PDB file of N, CA and C in Angstrom:
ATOM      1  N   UNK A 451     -23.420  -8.247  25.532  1.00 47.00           N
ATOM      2  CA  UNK A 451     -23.316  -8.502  24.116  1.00 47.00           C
ATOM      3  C   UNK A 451     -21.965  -8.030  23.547  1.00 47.00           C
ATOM      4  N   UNK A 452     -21.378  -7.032  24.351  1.00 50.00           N
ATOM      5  CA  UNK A 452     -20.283  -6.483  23.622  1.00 50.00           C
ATOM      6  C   UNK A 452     -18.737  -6.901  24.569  1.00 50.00           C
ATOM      7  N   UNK A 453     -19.183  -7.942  25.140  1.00 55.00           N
ATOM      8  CA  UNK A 453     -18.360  -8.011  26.050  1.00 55.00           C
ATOM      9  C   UNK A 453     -16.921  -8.360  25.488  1.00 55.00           C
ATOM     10  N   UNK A 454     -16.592  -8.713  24.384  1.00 54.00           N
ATOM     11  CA  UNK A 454     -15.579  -9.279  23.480  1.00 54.00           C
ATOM     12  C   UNK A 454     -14.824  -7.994  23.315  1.00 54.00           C
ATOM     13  N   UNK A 455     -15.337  -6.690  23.456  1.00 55.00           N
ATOM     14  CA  UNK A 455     -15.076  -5.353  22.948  1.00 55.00           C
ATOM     15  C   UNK A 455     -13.499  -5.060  23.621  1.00 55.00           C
ATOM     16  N   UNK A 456     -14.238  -5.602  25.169  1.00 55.00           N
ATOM     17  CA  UNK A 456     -13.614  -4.534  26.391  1.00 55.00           C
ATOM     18  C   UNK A 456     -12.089  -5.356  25.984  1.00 55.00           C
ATOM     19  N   UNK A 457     -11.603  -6.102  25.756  1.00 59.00           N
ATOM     20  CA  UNK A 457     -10.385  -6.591  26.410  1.00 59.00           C
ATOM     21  C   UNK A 457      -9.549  -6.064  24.965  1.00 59.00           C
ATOM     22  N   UNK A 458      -9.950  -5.327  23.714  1.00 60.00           N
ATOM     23  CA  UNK A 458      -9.060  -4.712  23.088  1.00 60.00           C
ATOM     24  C   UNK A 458      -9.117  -2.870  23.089  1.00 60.00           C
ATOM     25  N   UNK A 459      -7.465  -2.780  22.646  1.00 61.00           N
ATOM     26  CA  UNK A 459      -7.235  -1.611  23.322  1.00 61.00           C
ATOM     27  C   UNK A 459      -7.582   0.111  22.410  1.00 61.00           C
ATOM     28  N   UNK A 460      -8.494   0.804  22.262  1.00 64.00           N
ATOM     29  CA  UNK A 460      -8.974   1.719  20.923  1.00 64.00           C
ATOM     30  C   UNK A 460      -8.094   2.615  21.650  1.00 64.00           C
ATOM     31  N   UNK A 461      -7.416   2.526  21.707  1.00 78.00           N
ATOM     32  CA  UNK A 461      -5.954   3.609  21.679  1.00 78.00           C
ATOM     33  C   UNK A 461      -6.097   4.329  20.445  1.00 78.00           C
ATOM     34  N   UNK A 462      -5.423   5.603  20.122  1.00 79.00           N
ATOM     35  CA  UNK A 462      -5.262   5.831  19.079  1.00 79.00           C
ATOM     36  C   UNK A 462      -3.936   5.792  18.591  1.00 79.00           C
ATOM     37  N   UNK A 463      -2.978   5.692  19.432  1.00 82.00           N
ATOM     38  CA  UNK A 463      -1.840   5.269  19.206  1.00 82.00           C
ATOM     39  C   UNK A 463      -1.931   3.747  17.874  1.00 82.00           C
ATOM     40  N   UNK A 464      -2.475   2.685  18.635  1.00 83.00           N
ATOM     41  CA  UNK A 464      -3.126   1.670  17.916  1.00 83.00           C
ATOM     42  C   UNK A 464      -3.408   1.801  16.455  1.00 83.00           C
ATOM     43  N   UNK A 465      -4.690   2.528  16.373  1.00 83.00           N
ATOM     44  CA  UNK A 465      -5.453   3.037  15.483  1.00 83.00           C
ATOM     45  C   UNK A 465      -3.955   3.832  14.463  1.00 83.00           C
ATOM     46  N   UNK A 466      -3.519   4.848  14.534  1.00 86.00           N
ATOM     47  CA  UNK A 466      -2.585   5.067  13.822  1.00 86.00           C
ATOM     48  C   UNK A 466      -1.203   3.669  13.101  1.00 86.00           C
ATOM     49  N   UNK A 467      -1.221   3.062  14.363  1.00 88.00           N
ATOM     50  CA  UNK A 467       0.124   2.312  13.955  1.00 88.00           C
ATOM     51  C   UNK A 467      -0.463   0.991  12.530  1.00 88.00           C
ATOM     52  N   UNK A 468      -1.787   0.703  13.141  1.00 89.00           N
ATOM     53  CA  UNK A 468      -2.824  -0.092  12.199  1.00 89.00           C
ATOM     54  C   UNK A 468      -2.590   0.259  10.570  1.00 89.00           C
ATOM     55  N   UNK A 469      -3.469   1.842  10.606  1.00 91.00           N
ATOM     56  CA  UNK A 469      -3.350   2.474   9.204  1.00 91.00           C
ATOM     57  C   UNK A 469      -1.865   2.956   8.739  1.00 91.00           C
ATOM     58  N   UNK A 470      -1.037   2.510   9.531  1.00 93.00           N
ATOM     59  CA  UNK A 470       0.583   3.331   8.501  1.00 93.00           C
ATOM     60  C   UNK A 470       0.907   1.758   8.274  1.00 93.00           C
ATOM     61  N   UNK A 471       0.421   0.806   8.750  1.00 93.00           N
ATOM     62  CA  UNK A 471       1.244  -1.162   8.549  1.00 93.00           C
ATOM     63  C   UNK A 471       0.270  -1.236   7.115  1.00 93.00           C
ATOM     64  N   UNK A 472      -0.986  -0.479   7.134  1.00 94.00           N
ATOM     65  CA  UNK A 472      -1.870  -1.088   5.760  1.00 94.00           C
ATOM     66  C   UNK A 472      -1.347   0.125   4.766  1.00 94.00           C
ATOM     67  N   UNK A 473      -1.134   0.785   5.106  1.00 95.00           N
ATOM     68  CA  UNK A 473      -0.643   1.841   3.796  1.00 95.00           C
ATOM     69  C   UNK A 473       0.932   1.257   3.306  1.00 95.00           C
ATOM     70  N   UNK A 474       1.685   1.091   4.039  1.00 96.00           N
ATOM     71  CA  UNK A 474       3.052   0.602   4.004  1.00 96.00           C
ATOM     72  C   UNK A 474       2.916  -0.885   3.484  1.00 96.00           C
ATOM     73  N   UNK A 475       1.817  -1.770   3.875  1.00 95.00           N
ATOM     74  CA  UNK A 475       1.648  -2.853   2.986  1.00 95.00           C
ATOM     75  C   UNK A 475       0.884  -2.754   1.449  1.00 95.00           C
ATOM     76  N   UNK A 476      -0.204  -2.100   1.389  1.00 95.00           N
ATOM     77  CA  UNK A 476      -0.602  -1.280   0.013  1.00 95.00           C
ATOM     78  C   UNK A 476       0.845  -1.078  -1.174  1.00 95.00           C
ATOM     79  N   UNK A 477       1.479  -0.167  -0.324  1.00 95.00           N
ATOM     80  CA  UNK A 477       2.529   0.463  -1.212  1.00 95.00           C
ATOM     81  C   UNK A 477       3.449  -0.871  -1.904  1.00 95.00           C
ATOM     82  N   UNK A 478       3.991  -1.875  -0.850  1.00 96.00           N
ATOM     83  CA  UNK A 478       5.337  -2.717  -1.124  1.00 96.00           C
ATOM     84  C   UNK A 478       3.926  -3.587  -1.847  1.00 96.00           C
ATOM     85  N   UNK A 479       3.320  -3.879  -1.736  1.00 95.00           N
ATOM     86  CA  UNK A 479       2.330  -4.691  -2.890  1.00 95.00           C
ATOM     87  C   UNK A 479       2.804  -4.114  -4.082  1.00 95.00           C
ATOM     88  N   UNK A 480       2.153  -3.069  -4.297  1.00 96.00           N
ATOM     89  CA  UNK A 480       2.024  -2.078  -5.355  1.00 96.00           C
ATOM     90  C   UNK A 480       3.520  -1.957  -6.279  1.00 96.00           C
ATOM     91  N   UNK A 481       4.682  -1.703  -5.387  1.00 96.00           N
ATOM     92  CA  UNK A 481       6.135  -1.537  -6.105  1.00 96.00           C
ATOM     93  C   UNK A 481       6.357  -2.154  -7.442  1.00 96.00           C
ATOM     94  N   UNK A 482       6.030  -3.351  -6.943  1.00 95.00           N
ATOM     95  CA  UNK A 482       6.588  -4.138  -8.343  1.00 95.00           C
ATOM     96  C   UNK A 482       5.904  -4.061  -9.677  1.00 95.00           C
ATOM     97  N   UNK A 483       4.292  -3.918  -9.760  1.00 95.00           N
ATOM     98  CA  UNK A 483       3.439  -3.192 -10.420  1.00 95.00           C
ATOM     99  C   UNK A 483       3.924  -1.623 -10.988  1.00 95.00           C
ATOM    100  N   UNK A 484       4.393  -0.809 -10.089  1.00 95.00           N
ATOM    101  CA  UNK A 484       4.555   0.208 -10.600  1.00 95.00           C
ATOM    102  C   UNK A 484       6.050   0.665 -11.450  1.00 95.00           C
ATOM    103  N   UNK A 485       6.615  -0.176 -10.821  1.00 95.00           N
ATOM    104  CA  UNK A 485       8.040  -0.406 -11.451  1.00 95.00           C
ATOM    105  C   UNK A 485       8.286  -0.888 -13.089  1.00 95.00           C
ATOM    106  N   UNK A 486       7.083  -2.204 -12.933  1.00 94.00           N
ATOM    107  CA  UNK A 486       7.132  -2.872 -14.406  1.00 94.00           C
ATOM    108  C   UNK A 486       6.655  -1.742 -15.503  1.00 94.00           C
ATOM    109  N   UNK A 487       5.184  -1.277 -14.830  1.00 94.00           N
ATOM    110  CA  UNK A 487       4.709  -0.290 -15.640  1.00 94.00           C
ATOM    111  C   UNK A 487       5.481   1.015 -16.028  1.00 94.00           C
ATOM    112  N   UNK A 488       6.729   1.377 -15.243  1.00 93.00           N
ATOM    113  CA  UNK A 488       7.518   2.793 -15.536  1.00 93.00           C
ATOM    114  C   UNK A 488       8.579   2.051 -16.405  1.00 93.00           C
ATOM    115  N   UNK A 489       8.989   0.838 -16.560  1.00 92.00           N
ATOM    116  CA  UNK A 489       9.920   0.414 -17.085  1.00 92.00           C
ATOM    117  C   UNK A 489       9.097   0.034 -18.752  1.00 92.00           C
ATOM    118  N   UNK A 490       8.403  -0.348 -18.788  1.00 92.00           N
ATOM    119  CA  UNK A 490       7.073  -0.506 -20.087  1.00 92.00           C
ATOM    120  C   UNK A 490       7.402   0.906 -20.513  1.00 92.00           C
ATOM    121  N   UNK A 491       6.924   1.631 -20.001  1.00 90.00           N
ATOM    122  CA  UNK A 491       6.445   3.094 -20.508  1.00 90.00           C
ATOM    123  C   UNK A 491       8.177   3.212 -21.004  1.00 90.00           C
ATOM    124  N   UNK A 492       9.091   3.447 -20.273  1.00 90.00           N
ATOM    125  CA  UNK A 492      10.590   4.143 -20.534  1.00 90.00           C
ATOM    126  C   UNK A 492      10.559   3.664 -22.180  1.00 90.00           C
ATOM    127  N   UNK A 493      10.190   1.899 -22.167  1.00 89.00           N
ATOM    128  CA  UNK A 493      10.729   1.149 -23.422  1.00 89.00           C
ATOM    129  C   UNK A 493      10.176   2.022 -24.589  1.00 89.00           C
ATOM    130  N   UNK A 494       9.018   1.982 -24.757  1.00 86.00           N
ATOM    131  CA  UNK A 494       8.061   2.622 -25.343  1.00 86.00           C
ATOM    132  C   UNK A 494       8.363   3.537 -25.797  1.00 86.00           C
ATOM    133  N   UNK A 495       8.759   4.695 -25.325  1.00 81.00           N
ATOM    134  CA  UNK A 495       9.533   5.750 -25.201  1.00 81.00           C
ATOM    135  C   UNK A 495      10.864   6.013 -26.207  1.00 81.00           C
ATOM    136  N   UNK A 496      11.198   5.021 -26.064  1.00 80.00           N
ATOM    137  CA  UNK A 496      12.951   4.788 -26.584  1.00 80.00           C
ATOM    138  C   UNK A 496      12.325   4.124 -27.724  1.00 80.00           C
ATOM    139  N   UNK A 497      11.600   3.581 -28.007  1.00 73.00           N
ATOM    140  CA  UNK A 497      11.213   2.562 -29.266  1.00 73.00           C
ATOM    141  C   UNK A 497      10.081   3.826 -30.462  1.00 73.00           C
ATOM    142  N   UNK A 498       9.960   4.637 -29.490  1.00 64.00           N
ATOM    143  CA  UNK A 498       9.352   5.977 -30.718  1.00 64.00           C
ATOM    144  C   UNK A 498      10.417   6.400 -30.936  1.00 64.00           C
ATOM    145  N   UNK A 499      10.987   6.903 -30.120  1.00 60.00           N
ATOM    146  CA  UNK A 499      12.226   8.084 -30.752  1.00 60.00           C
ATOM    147  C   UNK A 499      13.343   7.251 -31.822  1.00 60.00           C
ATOM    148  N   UNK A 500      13.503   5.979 -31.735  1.00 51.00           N
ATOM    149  CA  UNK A 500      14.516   5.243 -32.659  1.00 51.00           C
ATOM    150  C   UNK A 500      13.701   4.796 -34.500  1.00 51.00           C
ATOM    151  N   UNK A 501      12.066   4.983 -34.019  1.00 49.00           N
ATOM    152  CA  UNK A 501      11.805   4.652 -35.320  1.00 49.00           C
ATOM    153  C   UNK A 501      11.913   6.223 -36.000  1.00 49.00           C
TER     154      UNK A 501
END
């Protein structure tokens, strides 16, 4: 039943390189989101202190 199992490799080498490609893809998703939002906030910022 599990025979599909055997021919991949549970290294943990693997297992590590897996979770740093999904965190490292998470993040560069995320950049441009977090960028707009720090650049929002800066405006915001500058638009209290001038009134």
């Amino acid at each position: 039943m599990m025979e599909f199992a055997v021919c991949y490799d549970h290294s943990g080498f693997d297992l590590a390189r897996s979770i740093f490609l999904d965190v490292t893809a998470f993040f560069a998703l995320m950049a441009p989101w977090a960028i707009a939002r720090l650049v929002e906030i800066s405006r915001e910022d500058t638009g209290l202190k001038a009134a």
